[in-house]
Amino acid sequence: MGETVLALRDITRSYVSGDETLHVLRGVNLELRAGETVALVAPSGTGKSTLLHIAGLLDHPDGGVIEIAGRDAGRFPDKDQTAIRCSEIGFVYQFHHLLAEFTARENVALPQMIAGTKPAAARRRAEELLGLFGLGHRLNHLPGKLSGGEQQRVAIARALANAPSVLLADEPTGNLDVGTADIVFEELLRVVRSAGVGALIATHNEELAARMDRVVTLRDGMLVEG
Ligand code: ADP
Ligand code: MG
């Protein structure tokens, strides 16, 4: 296992609604290494999505440190957070959120072009990545013409397009039927491991979680080995 790609130290986050304060994260600590896959398994409402959004610099914690690829990214100004999110973090949601009017290849090429990759090289990498997910024959398909499993594979390929150090996934196969979820998850783990990406993946599925290197859970707002 490689160097630490994501470190969370004493992360806190509460939500205020009316005169009530909900302390969701009360001091979360985590080290994720290159090539390591970590399952985040915890009941609904315990703060999995909150934690993933904070780790992905999509939401700010109340306190604590977020280090990404060895840099103190939590303290970066917004513009630099956007840049490091683009180059070092891939995010996968339960719903694919692909751009409907763009093909599978374009969906995977676009984030690379935003990061400054030339279109031809971005298209080539998109084809290569989609090929790893068995979608070499679906390059020119619009998302609406793909099955649920294929859409989610494209979303995963897109998240890996800029060769991030960290992949964050929030119940990435939660919308798929059991059989498809199993296959897509296996492919995800295979690609992530071979690329040396550190992955933190929230899932409700204990069987899928057991295939990962480590399982953590949220208890009283803190992360403990599950
Ligand atoms: P999980 O992903 O484990 O289901 P979440 O991180 O979505 O948990 O939510 C954790 C808790 O925080 C829940 O009780 C949820 O209702 C609450 N919560 C999440 N987002 C907000 C918000 N924007 N405002 C107020 N409460 C929120
Ligand atoms: Mg959630």
PDB file of N, CA and C in Angstrom, residues 133-202:
ATOM      1  N   PHE A 133     -14.185  -0.890 -18.587  1.00  0.00           N
ATOM      2  CA  PHE A 133     -15.495  -1.219 -18.024  1.00  0.00           C
ATOM      3  C   PHE A 133     -16.376  -1.967 -19.038  1.00  0.00           C
ATOM      4  N   GLY A 134     -15.750  -2.508 -20.075  1.00  0.00           N
ATOM      5  CA  GLY A 134     -16.490  -3.304 -21.053  1.00  0.00           C
ATOM      6  C   GLY A 134     -17.454  -2.494 -21.893  1.00  0.00           C
ATOM      7  N   LEU A 135     -17.165  -1.195 -22.072  1.00  0.00           N
ATOM      8  CA  LEU A 135     -18.104  -0.340 -22.807  1.00  0.00           C
ATOM      9  C   LEU A 135     -17.524   0.140 -24.134  1.00  0.00           C
ATOM     10  N   GLY A 136     -16.549  -0.592 -24.654  1.00  0.00           N
ATOM     11  CA  GLY A 136     -15.921  -0.213 -25.915  1.00  0.00           C
ATOM     12  C   GLY A 136     -16.912  -0.108 -27.067  1.00  0.00           C
ATOM     13  N   HIS A 137     -18.049  -0.800 -26.942  1.00  0.00           N
ATOM     14  CA  HIS A 137     -19.068  -0.769 -28.010  1.00  0.00           C
ATOM     15  C   HIS A 137     -20.186   0.232 -27.694  1.00  0.00           C
ATOM     16  N   ARG A 138     -19.984   1.059 -26.677  1.00  0.00           N
ATOM     17  CA  ARG A 138     -21.034   2.012 -26.276  1.00  0.00           C
ATOM     18  C   ARG A 138     -20.535   3.466 -26.297  1.00  0.00           C
ATOM     19  N   LEU A 139     -19.400   3.679 -26.947  1.00  0.00           N
ATOM     20  CA  LEU A 139     -18.753   4.996 -26.893  1.00  0.00           C
ATOM     21  C   LEU A 139     -19.646   6.135 -27.368  1.00  0.00           C
ATOM     22  N   ASN A 140     -20.412   5.877 -28.415  1.00  0.00           N
ATOM     23  CA  ASN A 140     -21.206   6.946 -29.026  1.00  0.00           C
ATOM     24  C   ASN A 140     -22.650   6.977 -28.541  1.00  0.00           C
ATOM     25  N   HIS A 141     -22.950   6.192 -27.534  1.00  0.00           N
ATOM     26  CA  HIS A 141     -24.309   6.164 -26.997  1.00  0.00           C
ATOM     27  C   HIS A 141     -24.546   7.341 -26.062  1.00  0.00           C
ATOM     28  N   LEU A 142     -25.756   7.887 -26.136  1.00  0.00           N
ATOM     29  CA  LEU A 142     -26.170   8.880 -25.156  1.00  0.00           C
ATOM     30  C   LEU A 142     -26.588   8.141 -23.890  1.00  0.00           C
ATOM     31  N   PRO A 143     -26.444   8.782 -22.718  1.00  0.00           N
ATOM     32  CA  PRO A 143     -26.791   8.099 -21.465  1.00  0.00           C
ATOM     33  C   PRO A 143     -28.185   7.461 -21.481  1.00  0.00           C
ATOM     34  N   GLY A 144     -29.137   8.149 -22.099  1.00  0.00           N
ATOM     35  CA  GLY A 144     -30.513   7.622 -22.143  1.00  0.00           C
ATOM     36  C   GLY A 144     -30.645   6.310 -22.888  1.00  0.00           C
ATOM     37  N   LYS A 145     -29.641   5.984 -23.713  1.00  0.00           N
ATOM     38  CA  LYS A 145     -29.687   4.728 -24.478  1.00  0.00           C
ATOM     39  C   LYS A 145     -28.890   3.623 -23.788  1.00  0.00           C
ATOM     40  N   LEU A 146     -28.415   3.898 -22.581  1.00  0.00           N
ATOM     41  CA  LEU A 146     -27.631   2.902 -21.842  1.00  0.00           C
ATOM     42  C   LEU A 146     -28.467   2.302 -20.714  1.00  0.00           C
ATOM     43  N   SER A 147     -28.123   1.090 -20.306  1.00  0.00           N
ATOM     44  CA  SER A 147     -28.788   0.474 -19.151  1.00  0.00           C
ATOM     45  C   SER A 147     -28.301   1.154 -17.872  1.00  0.00           C
ATOM     46  N   GLY A 148     -28.973   0.910 -16.767  1.00  0.00           N
ATOM     47  CA  GLY A 148     -28.574   1.496 -15.484  1.00  0.00           C
ATOM     48  C   GLY A 148     -27.148   1.133 -15.105  1.00  0.00           C
ATOM     49  N   GLY A 149     -26.787  -0.126 -15.320  1.00  0.00           N
ATOM     50  CA  GLY A 149     -25.429  -0.572 -14.992  1.00  0.00           C
ATOM     51  C   GLY A 149     -24.399   0.110 -15.872  1.00  0.00           C
ATOM     52  N   GLU A 150     -24.751   0.277 -17.161  1.00  0.00           N
ATOM     53  CA  GLU A 150     -23.821   0.944 -18.084  1.00  0.00           C
ATOM     54  C   GLU A 150     -23.663   2.419 -17.738  1.00  0.00           C
ATOM     55  N   GLN A 151     -24.763   3.064 -17.392  1.00  0.00           N
ATOM     56  CA  GLN A 151     -24.705   4.487 -17.002  1.00  0.00           C
ATOM     57  C   GLN A 151     -23.769   4.665 -15.812  1.00  0.00           C
ATOM     58  N   GLN A 152     -23.892   3.766 -14.845  1.00  0.00           N
ATOM     59  CA  GLN A 152     -23.070   3.893 -13.640  1.00  0.00           C
ATOM     60  C   GLN A 152     -21.606   3.596 -13.949  1.00  0.00           C
ATOM     61  N   ARG A 153     -21.350   2.676 -14.886  1.00  0.00           N
ATOM     62  CA  ARG A 153     -19.960   2.418 -15.309  1.00  0.00           C
ATOM     63  C   ARG A 153     -19.354   3.663 -15.949  1.00  0.00           C
ATOM     64  N   VAL A 154     -20.155   4.355 -16.768  1.00  0.00           N
ATOM     65  CA  VAL A 154     -19.660   5.585 -17.403  1.00  0.00           C
ATOM     66  C   VAL A 154     -19.357   6.631 -16.326  1.00  0.00           C
ATOM     67  N   ALA A 155     -20.250   6.719 -15.332  1.00  0.00           N
ATOM     68  CA  ALA A 155     -20.048   7.697 -14.247  1.00  0.00           C
ATOM     69  C   ALA A 155     -18.750   7.387 -13.479  1.00  0.00           C
ATOM     70  N   ILE A 156     -18.457   6.119 -13.300  1.00  0.00           N
ATOM     71  CA  ILE A 156     -17.225   5.729 -12.593  1.00  0.00           C
ATOM     72  C   ILE A 156     -16.006   6.052 -13.472  1.00  0.00           C
ATOM     73  N   ALA A 157     -16.119   5.745 -14.751  1.00  0.00           N
ATOM     74  CA  ALA A 157     -15.024   6.067 -15.684  1.00  0.00           C
ATOM     75  C   ALA A 157     -14.773   7.571 -15.684  1.00  0.00           C
ATOM     76  N   ARG A 158     -15.845   8.357 -15.680  1.00  0.00           N
ATOM     77  CA  ARG A 158     -15.707   9.816 -15.663  1.00  0.00           C
ATOM     78  C   ARG A 158     -14.991  10.275 -14.388  1.00  0.00           C
ATOM     79  N   ALA A 159     -15.338   9.655 -13.262  1.00  0.00           N
ATOM     80  CA  ALA A 159     -14.706  10.040 -11.990  1.00  0.00           C
ATOM     81  C   ALA A 159     -13.204   9.740 -12.002  1.00  0.00           C
ATOM     82  N   LEU A 160     -12.811   8.743 -12.805  1.00  0.00           N
ATOM     83  CA  LEU A 160     -11.395   8.355 -12.853  1.00  0.00           C
ATOM     84  C   LEU A 160     -10.651   9.036 -14.003  1.00  0.00           C
ATOM     85  N   ALA A 161     -11.364   9.864 -14.764  1.00  0.00           N
ATOM     86  CA  ALA A 161     -10.827  10.390 -16.022  1.00  0.00           C
ATOM     87  C   ALA A 161      -9.542  11.192 -15.827  1.00  0.00           C
ATOM     88  N   ASN A 162      -9.478  11.983 -14.774  1.00  0.00           N
ATOM     89  CA  ASN A 162      -8.293  12.825 -14.554  1.00  0.00           C
ATOM     90  C   ASN A 162      -7.258  12.147 -13.673  1.00  0.00           C
ATOM     91  N   ALA A 163      -7.321  10.815 -13.591  1.00  0.00           N
ATOM     92  CA  ALA A 163      -6.377  10.038 -12.778  1.00  0.00           C
ATOM     93  C   ALA A 163      -6.239  10.617 -11.369  1.00  0.00           C
ATOM     94  N   PRO A 164      -7.362  10.699 -10.631  1.00  0.00           N
ATOM     95  CA  PRO A 164      -7.314  11.276  -9.286  1.00  0.00           C
ATOM     96  C   PRO A 164      -6.539  10.371  -8.332  1.00  0.00           C
ATOM     97  N   SER A 165      -6.115  10.915  -7.195  1.00  0.00           N
ATOM     98  CA  SER A 165      -5.519  10.064  -6.152  1.00  0.00           C
ATOM     99  C   SER A 165      -6.588   9.439  -5.287  1.00  0.00           C
ATOM    100  N   VAL A 166      -7.763  10.109  -5.230  1.00  0.00           N
ATOM    101  CA  VAL A 166      -8.824   9.678  -4.313  1.00  0.00           C
ATOM    102  C   VAL A 166     -10.131   9.508  -5.074  1.00  0.00           C
ATOM    103  N   LEU A 167     -10.798   8.368  -4.838  1.00  0.00           N
ATOM    104  CA  LEU A 167     -12.144   8.180  -5.364  1.00  0.00           C
ATOM    105  C   LEU A 167     -13.105   8.124  -4.181  1.00  0.00           C
ATOM    106  N   LEU A 168     -14.121   8.970  -4.217  1.00  0.00           N
ATOM    107  CA  LEU A 168     -15.150   8.974  -3.185  1.00  0.00           C
ATOM    108  C   LEU A 168     -16.453   8.547  -3.847  1.00  0.00           C
ATOM    109  N   ALA A 169     -17.138   7.575  -3.252  1.00  0.00           N
ATOM    110  CA  ALA A 169     -18.365   7.087  -3.882  1.00  0.00           C
ATOM    111  C   ALA A 169     -19.447   6.930  -2.822  1.00  0.00           C
ATOM    112  N   ASP A 170     -20.613   7.509  -3.123  1.00  0.00           N
ATOM    113  CA  ASP A 170     -21.727   7.505  -2.173  1.00  0.00           C
ATOM    114  C   ASP A 170     -22.791   6.517  -2.638  1.00  0.00           C
ATOM    115  N   GLU A 171     -22.716   5.293  -2.145  1.00  0.00           N
ATOM    116  CA  GLU A 171     -23.614   4.213  -2.537  1.00  0.00           C
ATOM    117  C   GLU A 171     -23.697   4.096  -4.061  1.00  0.00           C
ATOM    118  N   PRO A 172     -22.542   3.866  -4.694  1.00  0.00           N
ATOM    119  CA  PRO A 172     -22.475   3.941  -6.163  1.00  0.00           C
ATOM    120  C   PRO A 172     -23.305   2.885  -6.879  1.00  0.00           C
ATOM    121  N   THR A 173     -23.624   1.779  -6.208  1.00  0.00           N
ATOM    122  CA  THR A 173     -24.432   0.767  -6.891  1.00  0.00           C
ATOM    123  C   THR A 173     -25.790   0.616  -6.217  1.00  0.00           C
ATOM    124  N   GLY A 174     -26.140   1.617  -5.402  1.00  0.00           N
ATOM    125  CA  GLY A 174     -27.390   1.546  -4.634  1.00  0.00           C
ATOM    126  C   GLY A 174     -28.661   1.540  -5.470  1.00  0.00           C
ATOM    127  N   ASN A 175     -28.578   2.035  -6.714  1.00  0.00           N
ATOM    128  CA  ASN A 175     -29.763   2.070  -7.569  1.00  0.00           C
ATOM    129  C   ASN A 175     -29.879   0.876  -8.495  1.00  0.00           C
ATOM    130  N   LEU A 176     -28.902  -0.030  -8.427  1.00  0.00           N
ATOM    131  CA  LEU A 176     -28.877  -1.137  -9.384  1.00  0.00           C
ATOM    132  C   LEU A 176     -29.447  -2.407  -8.762  1.00  0.00           C
ATOM    133  N   ASP A 177     -29.940  -3.309  -9.618  1.00  0.00           N
ATOM    134  CA  ASP A 177     -30.401  -4.585  -9.077  1.00  0.00           C
ATOM    135  C   ASP A 177     -29.197  -5.358  -8.540  1.00  0.00           C
ATOM    136  N   VAL A 178     -29.460  -6.331  -7.685  1.00  0.00           N
ATOM    137  CA  VAL A 178     -28.388  -7.004  -6.939  1.00  0.00           C
ATOM    138  C   VAL A 178     -27.306  -7.586  -7.848  1.00  0.00           C
ATOM    139  N   GLY A 179     -27.731  -8.268  -8.903  1.00  0.00           N
ATOM    140  CA  GLY A 179     -26.772  -8.911  -9.804  1.00  0.00           C
ATOM    141  C   GLY A 179     -25.877  -7.901 -10.493  1.00  0.00           C
ATOM    142  N   THR A 180     -26.493  -6.828 -11.004  1.00  0.00           N
ATOM    143  CA  THR A 180     -25.727  -5.784 -11.702  1.00  0.00           C
ATOM    144  C   THR A 180     -24.814  -5.061 -10.728  1.00  0.00           C
ATOM    145  N   ALA A 181     -25.337  -4.766  -9.535  1.00  0.00           N
ATOM    146  CA  ALA A 181     -24.542  -4.073  -8.519  1.00  0.00           C
ATOM    147  C   ALA A 181     -23.264  -4.859  -8.247  1.00  0.00           C
ATOM    148  N   ASP A 182     -23.417  -6.160  -8.130  1.00  0.00           N
ATOM    149  CA  ASP A 182     -22.293  -7.038  -7.845  1.00  0.00           C
ATOM    150  C   ASP A 182     -21.198  -6.932  -8.916  1.00  0.00           C
ATOM    151  N   ILE A 183     -21.617  -6.971 -10.156  1.00  0.00           N
ATOM    152  CA  ILE A 183     -20.659  -6.939 -11.265  1.00  0.00           C
ATOM    153  C   ILE A 183     -19.983  -5.563 -11.365  1.00  0.00           C
ATOM    154  N   VAL A 184     -20.796  -4.500 -11.280  1.00  0.00           N
ATOM    155  CA  VAL A 184     -20.249  -3.140 -11.416  1.00  0.00           C
ATOM    156  C   VAL A 184     -19.273  -2.862 -10.272  1.00  0.00           C
ATOM    157  N   PHE A 185     -19.634  -3.323  -9.074  1.00  0.00           N
ATOM    158  CA  PHE A 185     -18.775  -3.098  -7.912  1.00  0.00           C
ATOM    159  C   PHE A 185     -17.438  -3.814  -8.077  1.00  0.00           C
ATOM    160  N   GLU A 186     -17.495  -5.042  -8.582  1.00  0.00           N
ATOM    161  CA  GLU A 186     -16.277  -5.824  -8.804  1.00  0.00           C
ATOM    162  C   GLU A 186     -15.365  -5.102  -9.807  1.00  0.00           C
ATOM    163  N   GLU A 187     -15.972  -4.565 -10.861  1.00  0.00           N
ATOM    164  CA  GLU A 187     -15.195  -3.834 -11.871  1.00  0.00           C
ATOM    165  C   GLU A 187     -14.576  -2.572 -11.271  1.00  0.00           C
ATOM    166  N   LEU A 188     -15.373  -1.897 -10.464  1.00  0.00           N
ATOM    167  CA  LEU A 188     -14.887  -0.684  -9.800  1.00  0.00           C
ATOM    168  C   LEU A 188     -13.641  -0.998  -8.962  1.00  0.00           C
ATOM    169  N   LEU A 189     -13.728  -2.060  -8.148  1.00  0.00           N
ATOM    170  CA  LEU A 189     -12.595  -2.424  -7.291  1.00  0.00           C
ATOM    171  C   LEU A 189     -11.375  -2.803  -8.121  1.00  0.00           C
ATOM    172  N   ARG A 190     -11.601  -3.535  -9.190  1.00  0.00           N
ATOM    173  CA  ARG A 190     -10.487  -3.980 -10.042  1.00  0.00           C
ATOM    174  C   ARG A 190      -9.764  -2.771 -10.635  1.00  0.00           C
ATOM    175  N   VAL A 191     -10.522  -1.836 -11.196  1.00  0.00           N
ATOM    176  CA  VAL A 191      -9.906  -0.676 -11.860  1.00  0.00           C
ATOM    177  C   VAL A 191      -9.209   0.227 -10.842  1.00  0.00           C
ATOM    178  N   VAL A 192      -9.887   0.448  -9.705  1.00  0.00           N
ATOM    179  CA  VAL A 192      -9.329   1.315  -8.658  1.00  0.00           C
ATOM    180  C   VAL A 192      -8.000   0.740  -8.147  1.00  0.00           C
ATOM    181  N   ARG A 193      -7.995  -0.564  -7.911  1.00  0.00           N
ATOM    182  CA  ARG A 193      -6.781  -1.193  -7.384  1.00  0.00           C
ATOM    183  C   ARG A 193      -5.662  -1.160  -8.397  1.00  0.00           C
ATOM    184  N   SER A 194      -5.980  -1.404  -9.646  1.00  0.00           N
ATOM    185  CA  SER A 194      -4.894  -1.439 -10.639  1.00  0.00           C
ATOM    186  C   SER A 194      -4.372  -0.032 -10.914  1.00  0.00           C
ATOM    187  N   ALA A 195      -5.220   0.978 -10.721  1.00  0.00           N
ATOM    188  CA  ALA A 195      -4.771   2.359 -10.943  1.00  0.00           C
ATOM    189  C   ALA A 195      -4.083   2.942  -9.702  1.00  0.00           C
ATOM    190  N   GLY A 196      -4.142   2.221  -8.575  1.00  0.00           N
ATOM    191  CA  GLY A 196      -3.497   2.720  -7.357  1.00  0.00           C
ATOM    192  C   GLY A 196      -4.218   3.901  -6.727  1.00  0.00           C
ATOM    193  N   VAL A 197      -5.539   3.972  -6.983  1.00  0.00           N
ATOM    194  CA  VAL A 197      -6.347   5.052  -6.408  1.00  0.00           C
ATOM    195  C   VAL A 197      -6.794   4.623  -5.006  1.00  0.00           C
ATOM    196  N   GLY A 198      -6.838   5.553  -4.060  1.00  0.00           N
ATOM    197  CA  GLY A 198      -7.424   5.269  -2.752  1.00  0.00           C
ATOM    198  C   GLY A 198      -8.921   5.516  -2.845  1.00  0.00           C
ATOM    199  N   ALA A 199      -9.738   4.559  -2.376  1.00  0.00           N
ATOM    200  CA  ALA A 199     -11.189   4.712  -2.528  1.00  0.00           C
ATOM    201  C   ALA A 199     -11.906   4.593  -1.193  1.00  0.00           C
ATOM    202  N   LEU A 200     -12.798   5.537  -0.945  1.00  0.00           N
ATOM    203  CA  LEU A 200     -13.680   5.492   0.220  1.00  0.00           C
ATOM    204  C   LEU A 200     -15.098   5.394  -0.323  1.00  0.00           C
ATOM    205  N   ILE A 201     -15.757   4.277  -0.023  1.00  0.00           N
ATOM    206  CA  ILE A 201     -17.030   3.980  -0.669  1.00  0.00           C
ATOM    207  C   ILE A 201     -18.104   3.674   0.363  1.00  0.00           C
ATOM    208  N   ALA A 202     -19.141   4.510   0.401  1.00  0.00           N
ATOM    209  CA  ALA A 202     -20.271   4.245   1.279  1.00  0.00           C
ATOM    210  C   ALA A 202     -21.164   3.203   0.621  1.00  0.00           C
TER     211      ALA A 202
END
